[in-house]
PDB file of C-alpha atoms in Angstrom:
ATOM      1  CA  MET A   1     118.823  98.000   1.807  1.00  0.00           C
ATOM      2  CA  GLU A   2     115.938 100.413   2.217  1.00  0.00           C
ATOM      3  CA  PRO A   3     114.300 101.447  -1.076  1.00  0.00           C
ATOM      4  CA  ASP A   4     114.568 105.108  -2.093  1.00  0.00           C
ATOM      5  CA  ARG A   5     111.001 106.446  -1.898  1.00  0.00           C
ATOM      6  CA  SER A   6     111.844 109.945  -3.097  1.00  0.00           C
ATOM      7  CA  CYS A   7     111.048 108.890  -6.666  1.00  0.00           C
ATOM      8  CA  PRO A   8     108.566 105.987  -6.479  1.00  0.00           C
ATOM      9  CA  GLN A   9     107.839 105.679 -10.212  1.00  0.00           C
ATOM     10  CA  GLU A  10     111.376 105.468 -11.546  1.00  0.00           C
ATOM     11  CA  ILE A  11     114.844 104.312 -10.661  1.00  0.00           C
ATOM     12  CA  SER A  12     118.115 105.881 -11.722  1.00  0.00           C
ATOM     13  CA  HIS A  13     121.088 103.831 -12.794  1.00  0.00           C
ATOM     14  CA  GLY A  14     123.832 106.077 -11.479  1.00  0.00           C
ATOM     15  CA  GLY A  15     126.840 103.991 -12.461  1.00  0.00           C
ATOM     16  CA  GLN A  16     128.742 103.262 -15.646  1.00  0.00           C
ATOM     17  CA  ILE A  17     127.078 100.757 -17.927  1.00  0.00           C
ATOM     18  CA  GLN A  18     128.097  99.478 -21.351  1.00  0.00           C
ATOM     19  CA  THR A  19     127.976 102.822 -23.132  1.00  0.00           C
ATOM     20  CA  GLU A  20     128.523 106.432 -22.115  1.00  0.00           C
ATOM     21  CA  ALA A  21     125.024 107.286 -23.385  1.00  0.00           C
ATOM     22  CA  GLY A  22     123.486 104.864 -20.887  1.00  0.00           C
ATOM     23  CA  THR A  23     125.291 106.202 -17.826  1.00  0.00           C
ATOM     24  CA  GLY A  24     122.917 107.823 -15.348  1.00  0.00           C
ATOM     25  CA  ARG A  25     119.874 106.945 -17.448  1.00  0.00           C
ATOM     26  CA  ILE A  26     116.485 107.068 -15.711  1.00  0.00           C
ATOM     27  CA  ILE A  27     114.588 103.799 -16.064  1.00  0.00           C
ATOM     28  CA  PRO A  28     110.824 104.139 -15.517  1.00  0.00           C
ATOM     29  CA  LEU A  29     109.229 101.445 -13.352  1.00  0.00           C
ATOM     30  CA  ASN A  30     105.611 100.773 -12.497  1.00  0.00           C
ATOM     31  CA  GLY A  31     104.315  99.763  -9.073  1.00  0.00           C
ATOM     32  CA  THR A  32     104.552  96.040  -9.834  1.00  0.00           C
ATOM     33  CA  ALA A  33     108.231  96.317 -10.773  1.00  0.00           C
ATOM     34  CA  ILE A  34     108.987  98.401  -7.665  1.00  0.00           C
ATOM     35  CA  ALA A  35     107.207  95.831  -5.458  1.00  0.00           C
ATOM     36  CA  ALA A  36     109.261  93.046  -7.066  1.00  0.00           C
ATOM     37  CA  LEU A  37     112.501  94.951  -6.402  1.00  0.00           C
ATOM     38  CA  ASP A  38     111.430  95.594  -2.792  1.00  0.00           C
ATOM     39  CA  ALA A  39     110.726  91.875  -2.305  1.00  0.00           C
ATOM     40  CA  HIS A  40     114.088  90.982  -3.867  1.00  0.00           C
ATOM     41  CA  ALA A  41     115.878  93.471  -1.586  1.00  0.00           C
ATOM     42  CA  ALA A  42     114.200  91.960   1.495  1.00  0.00           C
ATOM     43  CA  TRP A  43     115.157  88.436   0.385  1.00  0.00           C
ATOM     44  CA  TYR A  44     118.716  89.594  -0.331  1.00  0.00           C
ATOM     45  CA  LEU A  45     119.046  90.949   3.210  1.00  0.00           C
ATOM     46  CA  ARG A  46     117.773  87.675   4.662  1.00  0.00           C
ATOM     47  CA  ARG A  47     120.116  85.656   2.443  1.00  0.00           C
ATOM     48  CA  PHE A  48     123.355  87.645   2.876  1.00  0.00           C
ATOM     49  CA  GLY A  49     122.698  89.692   6.017  1.00  0.00           C
ATOM     50  CA  GLU A  50     123.564  92.984   4.347  1.00  0.00           C
ATOM     51  CA  CYS A  51     123.693  94.761   1.001  1.00  0.00           C
ATOM     52  CA  LYS A  52     126.757  96.483  -0.400  1.00  0.00           C
ATOM     53  CA  PRO A  53     126.675  98.749  -3.461  1.00  0.00           C
ATOM     54  CA  GLU A  54     129.498  96.819  -5.108  1.00  0.00           C
ATOM     55  CA  TRP A  55     127.619  93.498  -4.843  1.00  0.00           C
ATOM     56  CA  PHE A  56     125.595  92.103  -7.734  1.00  0.00           C
ATOM     57  CA  ALA A  57     121.792  92.195  -7.523  1.00  0.00           C
ATOM     58  CA  PHE A  58     121.673  88.680  -8.987  1.00  0.00           C
ATOM     59  CA  ALA A  59     124.393  86.789  -7.165  1.00  0.00           C
ATOM     60  CA  PHE A  60     126.339  83.745  -8.368  1.00  0.00           C
ATOM     61  CA  GLY A  61     125.456  80.242  -7.130  1.00  0.00           C
ATOM     62  CA  THR A  62     123.356  77.200  -7.913  1.00  0.00           C
ATOM     63  CA  PRO A  63     120.747  76.222  -6.869  1.00  0.00           C
ATOM     64  CA  LEU A  64     120.719  79.227  -4.506  1.00  0.00           C
ATOM     65  CA  PRO A  65     122.906  82.327  -4.712  1.00  0.00           C
ATOM     66  CA  LYS A  66     126.072  81.920  -2.634  1.00  0.00           C
ATOM     67  CA  ASP A  67     128.477  84.687  -3.653  1.00  0.00           C
ATOM     68  CA  PRO A  68     127.159  88.256  -4.084  1.00  0.00           C
ATOM     69  CA  THR A  69     130.586  89.439  -5.267  1.00  0.00           C
ATOM     70  CA  ARG A  70     130.143  87.442  -8.491  1.00  0.00           C
ATOM     71  CA  PRO A  71     127.321  87.839 -11.041  1.00  0.00           C
ATOM     72  CA  ILE A  72     125.062  85.067 -12.263  1.00  0.00           C
ATOM     73  CA  THR A  73     126.290  83.495 -15.467  1.00  0.00           C
ATOM     74  CA  SER A  74     122.881  83.096 -17.141  1.00  0.00           C
ATOM     75  CA  PHE A  75     119.264  84.191 -16.782  1.00  0.00           C
ATOM     76  CA  LYS A  76     118.040  81.108 -18.650  1.00  0.00           C
ATOM     77  CA  THR A  77     117.141  78.932 -15.639  1.00  0.00           C
ATOM     78  CA  ALA A  78     115.544  81.781 -13.704  1.00  0.00           C
ATOM     79  CA  TRP A  79     113.598  82.958 -16.755  1.00  0.00           C
ATOM     80  CA  THR A  80     112.367  79.414 -17.420  1.00  0.00           C
ATOM     81  CA  LYS A  81     111.161  79.049 -13.802  1.00  0.00           C
ATOM     82  CA  VAL A  82     109.420  82.432 -13.858  1.00  0.00           C
ATOM     83  CA  ARG A  83     107.609  81.567 -17.106  1.00  0.00           C
ATOM     84  CA  LYS A  84     106.595  78.142 -15.783  1.00  0.00           C
ATOM     85  CA  ASN A  85     105.275  79.562 -12.488  1.00  0.00           C
ATOM     86  CA  ALA A  86     103.358  82.257 -14.389  1.00  0.00           C
ATOM     87  CA  GLY A  87     101.909  79.740 -16.854  1.00  0.00           C
ATOM     88  CA  VAL A  88     103.506  81.519 -19.826  1.00  0.00           C
ATOM     89  CA  ASN A  89     104.876  79.518 -22.727  1.00  0.00           C
ATOM     90  CA  VAL A  90     106.902  81.486 -25.247  1.00  0.00           C
ATOM     91  CA  GLY A  91     108.498  78.569 -27.048  1.00  0.00           C
ATOM     92  CA  GLY A  92     111.466  78.196 -24.727  1.00  0.00           C
ATOM     93  CA  THR A  93     113.141  81.465 -25.703  1.00  0.00           C
ATOM     94  CA  THR A  94     115.105  83.429 -23.110  1.00  0.00           C
ATOM     95  CA  THR A  95     114.690  86.702 -24.980  1.00  0.00           C
ATOM     96  CA  VAL A  96     112.366  89.373 -23.694  1.00  0.00           C
ATOM     97  CA  THR A  97     108.768  88.751 -24.685  1.00  0.00           C
ATOM     98  CA  ARG A  98     107.093  91.714 -26.389  1.00  0.00           C
ATOM     99  CA  TRP A  99     103.351  92.026 -25.796  1.00  0.00           C
TER     100      TRP A  99
END
């Protein structure tokens, strides 16, 4: 999965999401977010050998993703690990932290 470099500061969600208003919405991303997505794409290729558009970006499986055709069931464990590794304590909440 090679990243699309034609628009390096934003990414378009081209598919149907929960509401009609959100379909095709442009989501702005900074360089840090793009680098994180690039790293995730490289890991995904190493893990599954390929990337298919119909597969989920965050694949099902514990402790490591095993089935890219199924989505993860919760972000709680991943979010907790990310916060711990970053040294951020937000009282155990899994909601998005606003700065």
